[in-house]
Coordinates of C-alpha atoms in Angstrom, one line a residue:
M1 CA 70.6 55.3 114.9
D2 CA 67.2 56.3 115.6
A3 CA 65.2 55.1 118.9
D4 CA 63.2 52.6 117.0
A5 CA 66.8 51.0 116.3
T6 CA 67.8 51.4 119.7
S7 CA 64.2 49.8 120.9
T8 CA 65.1 46.7 118.5
L9 CA 68.4 46.4 120.2
H10 CA 66.6 46.1 123.5
K11 CA 64.0 43.6 122.5
K12 CA 66.6 41.3 121.3
G13 CA 67.9 41.2 124.9
I14 CA 71.0 43.1 123.9
T15 CA 72.3 45.2 126.8
T16 CA 73.9 49.0 126.3
T17 CA 77.9 49.1 125.5
N18 CA 80.3 48.9 128.8
D19 CA 82.5 51.5 127.4
S20 CA 84.3 51.9 131.0
F21 CA 87.6 50.3 129.4
K22 CA 88.0 53.5 127.3
F23 CA 90.0 55.1 130.3
T24 CA 92.5 52.0 130.2
W25 CA 95.5 53.2 128.0
F26 CA 97.7 51.5 125.8
K27 CA 96.0 48.0 126.1
D28 CA 94.0 45.7 123.4
H29 CA 90.6 44.7 124.9
A30 CA 88.6 41.9 123.9
S31 CA 85.1 41.6 123.8
V32 CA 82.3 40.4 121.5
I33 CA 80.0 41.5 118.6
K34 CA 76.5 41.9 119.4
A35 CA 75.1 43.7 116.7
V36 CA 75.6 44.9 112.9
Y37 CA 73.6 48.2 111.9
T38 CA 73.8 49.4 108.0
G39 CA 71.8 52.9 109.2
S40 CA 68.9 51.4 108.5
E41 CA 68.5 47.4 108.8
F42 CA 70.2 45.0 111.4
L43 CA 72.6 42.1 109.9
E44 CA 73.8 39.0 110.9
S45 CA 77.5 39.8 109.8
A46 CA 79.7 42.6 108.0
A47 CA 81.4 41.9 104.8
P48 CA 83.9 43.9 102.6
G49 CA 82.3 46.9 100.4
E50 CA 80.4 48.3 102.8
E51 CA 80.3 50.8 106.0
V52 CA 78.3 49.3 108.9
G53 CA 78.2 49.8 112.5
I54 CA 79.4 47.2 115.1
I55 CA 77.9 47.1 118.2
L56 CA 79.9 45.6 120.8
E57 CA 79.6 44.0 124.2
T58 CA 82.1 46.1 125.9
T59 CA 84.5 48.6 124.1
S60 CA 87.7 50.4 125.1
F61 CA 87.2 52.8 122.3
Y62 CA 85.9 56.5 122.9
S63 CA 82.5 57.2 121.2
E64 CA 82.1 61.0 120.5
Q65 CA 80.2 62.9 123.4
G66 CA 81.3 66.2 125.5
G67 CA 82.8 67.9 122.8
Q68 CA 85.8 65.6 122.4
I69 CA 85.7 63.5 119.4
Y70 CA 85.9 59.9 118.8
D71 CA 88.4 57.1 118.6
T72 CA 89.6 55.4 115.4
G73 CA 91.4 52.3 115.5
L74 CA 90.9 48.4 114.3
L75 CA 88.5 45.5 115.0
E76 CA 90.5 42.6 115.0
G77 CA 88.4 39.4 114.1
P78 CA 89.1 35.6 113.1
D79 CA 88.0 36.7 109.5
G80 CA 89.3 39.9 108.7
V81 CA 90.3 42.9 110.2
F82 CA 87.6 45.9 110.3
E83 CA 88.8 49.5 110.0
V84 CA 87.0 52.0 112.7
T85 CA 87.0 55.5 111.4
N86 CA 83.8 56.8 113.6
V87 CA 82.6 55.8 117.0
Q88 CA 79.0 57.3 117.9
I89 CA 77.0 56.3 120.9
Y90 CA 72.9 56.3 120.9
G91 CA 70.9 55.4 124.0
G92 CA 74.1 53.8 125.8
F93 CA 74.9 51.8 122.8
V94 CA 78.3 52.3 121.3
V95 CA 78.3 51.9 117.4
H96 CA 81.9 51.2 115.8
I97 CA 81.3 52.8 112.4
G98 CA 84.0 51.5 109.7
S99 CA 84.4 48.9 107.0
F100 CA 87.1 46.2 106.3
R101 CA 90.4 46.9 105.2
G102 CA 91.1 44.8 102.0
K103 CA 88.3 43.2 99.7
T104 CA 87.8 39.8 102.0
G105 CA 86.8 39.0 105.3
R106 CA 83.7 38.7 107.6
L107 CA 82.7 40.0 110.9
C108 CA 79.5 37.7 112.2
I109 CA 77.7 38.2 115.3
G110 CA 78.9 36.4 118.4
D111 CA 82.6 36.7 117.0
K112 CA 85.4 37.5 119.8
I113 CA 87.1 40.5 118.4
I114 CA 90.1 42.4 119.9
C115 CA 89.5 46.3 119.9
K116 CA 92.8 48.3 119.1
V117 CA 92.5 51.9 119.4
N118 CA 94.8 53.9 117.7
Y119 CA 96.7 55.3 120.9
D120 CA 99.1 57.7 118.9
R121 CA 95.7 59.8 118.1
R122 CA 94.2 59.7 121.3
M123 CA 97.6 61.1 123.0
Q124 CA 96.9 64.1 120.7
I125 CA 93.6 64.4 121.9
A126 CA 93.9 64.1 125.8
P127 CA 96.1 67.3 126.2
N128 CA 93.8 69.2 124.4
H129 CA 90.7 67.9 126.5
T130 CA 92.7 68.8 129.9
C131 CA 93.7 72.1 128.1
T132 CA 89.9 73.1 128.2
H133 CA 89.7 72.0 131.9
M134 CA 92.3 74.7 132.5
L135 CA 91.4 77.0 130.1
N136 CA 87.8 77.2 131.7
F137 CA 89.4 77.9 135.1
A138 CA 91.6 80.7 133.8
L139 CA 89.0 82.1 131.6
R140 CA 87.2 82.4 135.5
E141 CA 90.3 83.9 137.1
V142 CA 90.8 86.5 134.7
L143 CA 87.2 87.6 133.3
G144 CA 85.3 86.8 136.1
T145 CA 82.9 83.9 137.9
H146 CA 80.3 84.8 134.9
V147 CA 82.4 82.6 132.5
D148 CA 80.0 79.6 132.1
Q149 CA 80.8 76.8 129.4
K150 CA 78.4 77.3 126.2
G151 CA 80.4 74.3 124.5
S152 CA 83.6 72.7 123.3
I153 CA 85.0 70.7 120.8
V154 CA 88.3 68.9 121.3
L155 CA 90.2 67.4 118.3
P156 CA 93.5 66.1 117.7
E157 CA 95.3 69.3 116.1
K158 CA 93.0 72.0 118.6
L159 CA 90.2 72.7 120.9
R160 CA 87.8 75.3 120.5
F161 CA 86.3 76.9 123.9
D162 CA 82.6 78.6 124.0
F163 CA 81.7 80.9 127.0
S164 CA 80.0 83.2 128.3
H165 CA 80.8 86.9 128.3
G166 CA 79.5 90.1 126.9
K167 CA 82.2 91.7 124.9
P168 CA 85.6 90.7 123.1
V169 CA 88.3 89.7 125.0
K170 CA 90.9 92.3 125.7
P171 CA 94.7 91.1 124.4
E172 CA 96.3 91.9 128.1
D173 CA 93.6 89.8 129.5
L174 CA 94.0 86.5 126.6
R175 CA 97.8 86.9 127.8
K176 CA 97.0 86.8 131.3
I177 CA 94.8 83.3 130.5
E178 CA 97.4 81.7 128.3
S179 CA 99.9 82.5 131.2
I180 CA 97.8 80.4 133.5
V181 CA 97.5 77.7 131.6
N182 CA 101.2 77.5 131.1
E183 CA 102.2 78.1 134.7
Q184 CA 99.8 74.7 135.3
I185 CA 101.5 73.1 132.3
L186 CA 105.2 73.9 133.6
A187 CA 103.9 73.2 137.3
E188 CA 103.7 69.5 136.6
L189 CA 100.5 68.7 138.1
E190 CA 98.7 65.6 138.3
V191 CA 95.3 64.9 136.4
F192 CA 93.1 62.8 138.7
S193 CA 89.6 61.4 138.1
K194 CA 87.4 59.4 140.2
E195 CA 83.4 58.1 140.0
I196 CA 81.4 59.3 142.2
K197 CA 77.7 59.9 143.3
L198 CA 76.3 63.0 141.7
A199 CA 75.1 64.7 144.9
D200 CA 78.2 64.2 146.4
A201 CA 80.1 66.0 143.3
K202 CA 77.7 68.9 143.4
R203 CA 79.0 69.5 146.7
I204 CA 82.5 70.0 145.5
N205 CA 83.0 73.9 146.3
G206 CA 84.2 75.8 142.5
L207 CA 83.1 72.3 140.3
R208 CA 82.5 73.1 136.9
A209 CA 79.7 71.8 135.0
V210 CA 78.3 72.5 131.6
F211 CA 74.8 74.3 132.1
G212 CA 71.8 72.3 131.2
E213 CA 73.7 69.1 130.8
V214 CA 72.4 65.8 131.8
Y215 CA 75.1 63.5 133.6
P216 CA 74.8 60.2 134.7
D217 CA 74.7 58.9 138.3
P218 CA 77.6 58.3 139.5
V219 CA 79.3 60.8 137.4
R220 CA 82.8 61.1 136.8
V221 CA 85.0 64.0 138.5
V222 CA 88.3 65.1 137.1
A223 CA 90.6 67.4 139.0
I224 CA 94.2 69.2 138.4
G225 CA 96.5 68.8 140.7
K226 CA 94.3 67.6 143.7
N227 CA 93.1 64.2 144.4
V228 CA 89.3 63.5 143.9
E229 CA 89.3 61.6 147.1
D230 CA 90.9 64.1 149.2
I231 CA 88.5 66.8 147.6
I232 CA 85.2 65.0 148.5
A233 CA 86.6 63.9 152.3
N234 CA 85.9 68.3 152.5
P235 CA 84.1 69.2 149.6
E236 CA 83.1 72.9 150.8
N237 CA 86.8 73.5 151.4
E238 CA 87.4 77.2 149.8
E239 CA 91.1 75.7 148.5
W240 CA 89.2 73.8 146.0
K241 CA 88.2 77.2 144.5
S242 CA 91.6 77.6 143.2
I243 CA 92.2 74.3 141.2
S244 CA 90.5 73.0 138.0
S245 CA 87.5 70.2 138.8
E246 CA 84.9 69.4 136.5
L247 CA 82.2 66.8 135.7
C248 CA 84.0 65.0 132.7
G249 CA 83.3 61.4 131.1
G250 CA 86.3 62.0 128.7
T251 CA 90.1 61.3 128.4
H252 CA 92.8 63.1 129.9
I253 CA 96.5 62.7 130.3
S254 CA 97.8 61.9 133.7
N255 CA 100.4 65.0 134.2
T256 CA 99.9 68.4 133.0
R257 CA 103.6 68.2 131.7
E258 CA 102.3 66.1 128.9
A259 CA 100.4 69.0 127.7
K260 CA 104.2 70.5 126.7
A261 CA 102.7 74.3 126.1
F262 CA 99.8 76.0 125.2
A263 CA 99.0 78.7 122.8
L264 CA 95.7 80.9 122.4
L265 CA 95.2 81.5 118.7
S266 CA 92.0 83.1 118.4
E267 CA 89.2 85.0 120.5
E268 CA 85.8 86.0 118.8
G269 CA 81.8 86.7 119.5
I270 CA 80.0 83.8 117.8
A271 CA 76.3 85.0 119.3
K272 CA 75.0 87.8 121.7
G273 CA 77.1 87.2 125.2
V274 CA 78.7 84.3 123.8
R275 CA 82.6 84.2 123.2
R276 CA 84.9 81.8 121.1
V277 CA 88.6 80.9 122.0
T278 CA 90.8 78.2 119.9
A279 CA 94.2 77.0 121.3
V280 CA 96.8 74.6 120.4
T281 CA 98.8 72.1 122.6
T282 CA 102.0 70.1 122.5
D283 CA 104.0 70.4 119.3
Y284 CA 101.3 72.8 117.7
A285 CA 101.9 75.5 120.2
F286 CA 105.7 75.0 120.0
K287 CA 104.9 75.8 116.1
A288 CA 102.8 78.6 117.0
L289 CA 105.4 80.4 119.7
E290 CA 108.4 79.7 116.7
L291 CA 106.5 81.3 114.3
A292 CA 105.5 83.9 116.4
T293 CA 109.2 84.6 117.1
L294 CA 110.2 84.4 113.8
L295 CA 107.6 87.3 112.9
E296 CA 108.6 89.3 115.5
Q297 CA 112.2 89.5 114.5
E298 CA 111.1 90.2 110.9
V299 CA 108.9 93.3 112.2
I300 CA 112.3 94.0 113.8
E301 CA 114.1 93.9 110.7
A302 CA 111.8 95.6 109.0
S303 CA 111.6 99.0 111.3
K304 CA 115.4 99.2 110.1
T305 CA 114.5 99.7 106.4
E306 CA 112.8 103.1 104.7
G307 CA 111.4 103.9 101.9
S308 CA 109.5 101.9 99.7
L309 CA 111.3 98.7 100.7
L310 CA 109.9 99.4 104.2
E311 CA 106.5 99.8 102.7
Q312 CA 106.7 96.5 100.6
K313 CA 108.1 95.0 104.0
V314 CA 105.4 96.4 106.2
T315 CA 102.4 95.2 103.5
A316 CA 103.8 91.7 103.3
L317 CA 104.3 91.0 106.8
N318 CA 100.5 92.7 107.7
S319 CA 99.2 89.8 105.6
R320 CA 101.3 87.5 106.9
V321 CA 100.4 88.2 110.6
E322 CA 96.9 88.3 110.1
G323 CA 96.6 84.9 108.6
A324 CA 99.6 83.2 110.7
S325 CA 98.6 80.9 113.9
I326 CA 100.3 82.1 116.2
P327 CA 99.3 83.2 119.8
S328 CA 96.5 85.8 119.9
A329 CA 98.0 88.3 122.2
K330 CA 101.1 88.3 120.4
K331 CA 99.4 88.8 117.1
A332 CA 97.9 91.8 118.6
D333 CA 101.4 93.4 119.4
L334 CA 102.6 92.7 116.1
K335 CA 99.8 94.0 114.5
A336 CA 99.9 97.2 116.7
K337 CA 103.7 97.3 115.6
I338 CA 103.0 96.8 112.2
S339 CA 100.4 99.3 112.8
A340 CA 103.0 102.0 113.9
L341 CA 105.3 101.0 111.0
Q342 CA 102.3 101.6 108.8
S343 CA 102.0 105.2 110.0
Q344 CA 105.6 105.8 109.8
V345 CA 105.1 104.8 105.9
I346 CA 102.3 107.5 105.3
K347 CA 104.2 109.8 107.1
A348 CA 107.2 109.5 104.8
K349 CA 105.2 109.4 101.9
K350 CA 103.2 112.4 102.8
K351 CA 106.4 114.4 103.3
I352 CA 108.1 113.0 100.1
A353 CA 105.0 114.0 98.1
E354 CA 105.3 117.8 99.7
E355 CA 109.0 117.7 98.6
N356 CA 108.2 116.4 94.9
I357 CA 105.6 119.1 94.6
Q358 CA 107.9 121.9 95.7
E359 CA 110.5 120.3 93.6
A360 CA 108.6 120.3 90.5
V361 CA 106.5 123.8 91.1
K362 CA 110.2 125.1 91.6
V363 CA 111.6 124.2 88.4
A364 CA 108.9 124.1 86.2
T365 CA 108.3 127.9 87.4
Q366 CA 112.1 128.8 86.9
M367 CA 111.7 127.3 83.2
A368 CA 108.6 129.4 82.5
E369 CA 110.3 132.4 83.3
K370 CA 113.2 131.5 81.2
A371 CA 111.0 131.0 78.5
C372 CA 109.1 134.2 78.9
S373 CA 112.5 136.2 79.1
S374 CA 113.5 134.6 76.1
G375 CA 110.2 135.5 74.1
K376 CA 108.3 132.1 74.4
S377 CA 105.0 131.7 74.9
Y378 CA 105.2 128.5 75.8
C379 CA 107.1 126.3 78.6
I380 CA 108.5 122.5 77.9
S381 CA 109.6 121.3 81.3
H382 CA 111.5 118.3 82.7
V383 CA 111.3 117.6 86.6
N384 CA 112.6 114.3 88.6
V385 CA 110.2 113.7 90.7
G386 CA 109.5 110.0 89.2
S387 CA 106.3 108.5 88.8
D388 CA 104.5 110.9 91.3
T389 CA 101.9 112.2 88.6
T390 CA 100.2 114.7 91.5
A391 CA 103.4 116.5 91.7
I392 CA 103.7 117.2 88.2
R393 CA 100.1 118.2 87.6
E394 CA 100.3 120.6 90.4
A395 CA 103.5 122.2 88.6
V396 CA 101.9 122.6 85.2
V397 CA 98.5 124.3 87.3
K398 CA 101.1 126.3 89.5
V399 CA 102.6 127.5 85.8
M400 CA 99.4 128.0 84.3
E401 CA 98.1 130.3 87.3
Q402 CA 100.8 132.2 87.7
K403 CA 102.2 132.9 84.2
G404 CA 99.2 132.5 81.9
I405 CA 101.4 130.1 79.5
P406 CA 100.8 126.7 77.9
I407 CA 103.4 124.4 79.7
M408 CA 104.0 120.7 79.7
V409 CA 106.0 119.2 82.2
F410 CA 107.7 115.4 82.3
S411 CA 109.1 113.1 84.6
K412 CA 110.8 109.5 84.6
D413 CA 111.1 106.5 86.3
E414 CA 113.7 104.1 85.5
T415 CA 112.5 101.8 87.9
L416 CA 109.4 101.1 86.3
N417 CA 110.9 102.1 82.8
K418 CA 107.9 104.9 82.4
A419 CA 107.7 108.4 81.2
F420 CA 104.8 110.6 82.8
V421 CA 103.7 113.8 81.1
C422 CA 101.1 116.3 82.2
A423 CA 99.7 119.3 79.8
G424 CA 98.3 122.3 80.3
V425 CA 96.7 125.5 78.1
P426 CA 95.3 128.2 79.7
E427 CA 91.6 128.4 78.4
K428 CA 90.9 132.1 79.6
D429 CA 90.2 134.5 76.6
G430 CA 90.7 131.9 74.1
K431 CA 94.6 133.2 73.8
Y432 CA 95.9 129.8 72.8
K433 CA 92.7 128.5 71.3
Q434 CA 95.1 127.3 68.3
L435 CA 97.1 124.9 70.5
S436 CA 94.5 122.3 71.9
V437 CA 95.8 120.4 75.1
T438 CA 94.9 116.8 73.6
E439 CA 96.5 117.0 70.5
W440 CA 99.5 118.5 72.0
L441 CA 99.6 115.4 74.5
K442 CA 98.8 112.7 71.7
K443 CA 101.8 114.4 69.8
V444 CA 104.0 113.6 72.5
L445 CA 103.0 110.1 73.4
D446 CA 103.7 108.7 70.2
P447 CA 107.5 108.6 70.7
I448 CA 107.4 107.0 74.4
N449 CA 104.8 104.6 73.0
G450 CA 102.0 106.1 75.5
K451 CA 98.5 106.7 76.1
G452 CA 96.7 109.6 77.8
G453 CA 94.0 111.9 77.9
G454 CA 92.0 115.0 79.1
G455 CA 91.0 118.1 78.0
K456 CA 88.9 119.4 81.0
G457 CA 90.2 122.5 82.7
G458 CA 92.9 123.0 79.8
L459 CA 94.5 120.1 81.7
A460 CA 95.5 116.7 79.9
Q461 CA 97.8 113.8 80.9
G462 CA 99.2 110.5 80.3
Q463 CA 102.1 107.8 80.5
G464 CA 104.6 105.7 78.2
S465 CA 106.4 102.8 78.5
D466 CA 109.4 103.6 76.2
V467 CA 111.6 106.0 78.9
S468 CA 114.6 106.0 76.5
H469 CA 112.7 108.2 74.0
I470 CA 111.8 111.1 76.4
D471 CA 113.7 113.5 75.0
T472 CA 112.5 112.8 71.4
A473 CA 109.1 113.6 73.1
M474 CA 110.3 116.9 74.5
D475 CA 111.5 117.8 71.1
V476 CA 108.1 117.0 69.6
A477 CA 106.1 118.8 72.2
E478 CA 108.6 121.9 71.8
S479 CA 108.4 122.1 67.8
F480 CA 104.4 121.3 67.7
A481 CA 104.1 124.4 70.2
A482 CA 106.2 126.9 68.4
M483 CA 104.0 126.0 65.0
K484 CA 100.7 126.7 66.7
L485 CA 101.9 129.5 68.8
T486 CA 103.8 131.3 65.9

């Protein structure tokens, strides 16, 4: 609704909507239709099949403002039920946007209707709004008085709060902030609100307001744990700095215990000097805390394993924790524990790799010595290093360097059902030029259904998917080398 539309309403003698009834909960509200708006023109009535905005004389619906999302619900008229899916306010006129349920019905200007707010939905929104106030207070307590609210969104399923702060908030500070809010919830503090003169409100010591926001006069003050009347009786009292008091026109819970729990899920930078936190309350918070406990237990269980199983668990856990909706501080703790397990995996893999190289070099060298002592000018060896191709290759290189003869090393991994091969033919002096390393490799890969390649530096390697024929491949390697070098 633009300025021309609100001007038209004024010219028609329609006064702005009295929405003070939004603060009355769990009660149907009677009102009268004053206008019907399509987004481009005013109509005399609303009929099925079209989305329109209904403007009432008075309303109990909350229109979206101050970061809090709108109410939804029904308008029951004499000739149909209108479903309200969005509520906005323009120049003081509250517009109930929606359409008729079903294919029949009509609402006309002058019709008396009953406002039926979806209070179950509002009961999910209100704890989040009250907790933004407690969060605002906690942020200043932990981070300092430089913190100012830069924006917020209050939804049924979560709250989001933007604030001024020049650097990322440390996990330990997030934990303190979360703890302060939960302490206030456990303290079962009453939530008070009262409409007072703006000048009187501004005198309250420690009062919070959004910088740059234009507030009405009189203005509504929401205080947690202290009666607003007691506060304005002595507004400069230093005690008020230790409570949450804000200028706010939103709907709130009556006692902090209704929030049940608070979980701060994320913290991030959105602009220079501005940070954003996202949090949940009530059952959403309990679910986040339960998931965090479950993941923590899984990390503990993973730490009791080792080897490839530990590696698998760590990889899976890292992904799950990263994407989990759990308290941010707890997520940081879990990521630190997982990181320690990852270091453990890397250290173990490094140790295994070193042991594999030692084992492969030792076995291949022994076989080379045996071959040389029996008058052979080549060596075929099998080592037990699984799929560790680095160890296999290192064994080939060492034998070529130390013994100066062609060598082919095999290894197998029963779990993967794969055979691994690396061949080496010394190129120095052309002594073994009649034995092509790539041709040699190709011959032995056929029995194991393998593929491979190479040739540079006299080295070639490959692998096959039929480990059951590895002995046949070794026999082929033996006979081919014997044929070429005899």
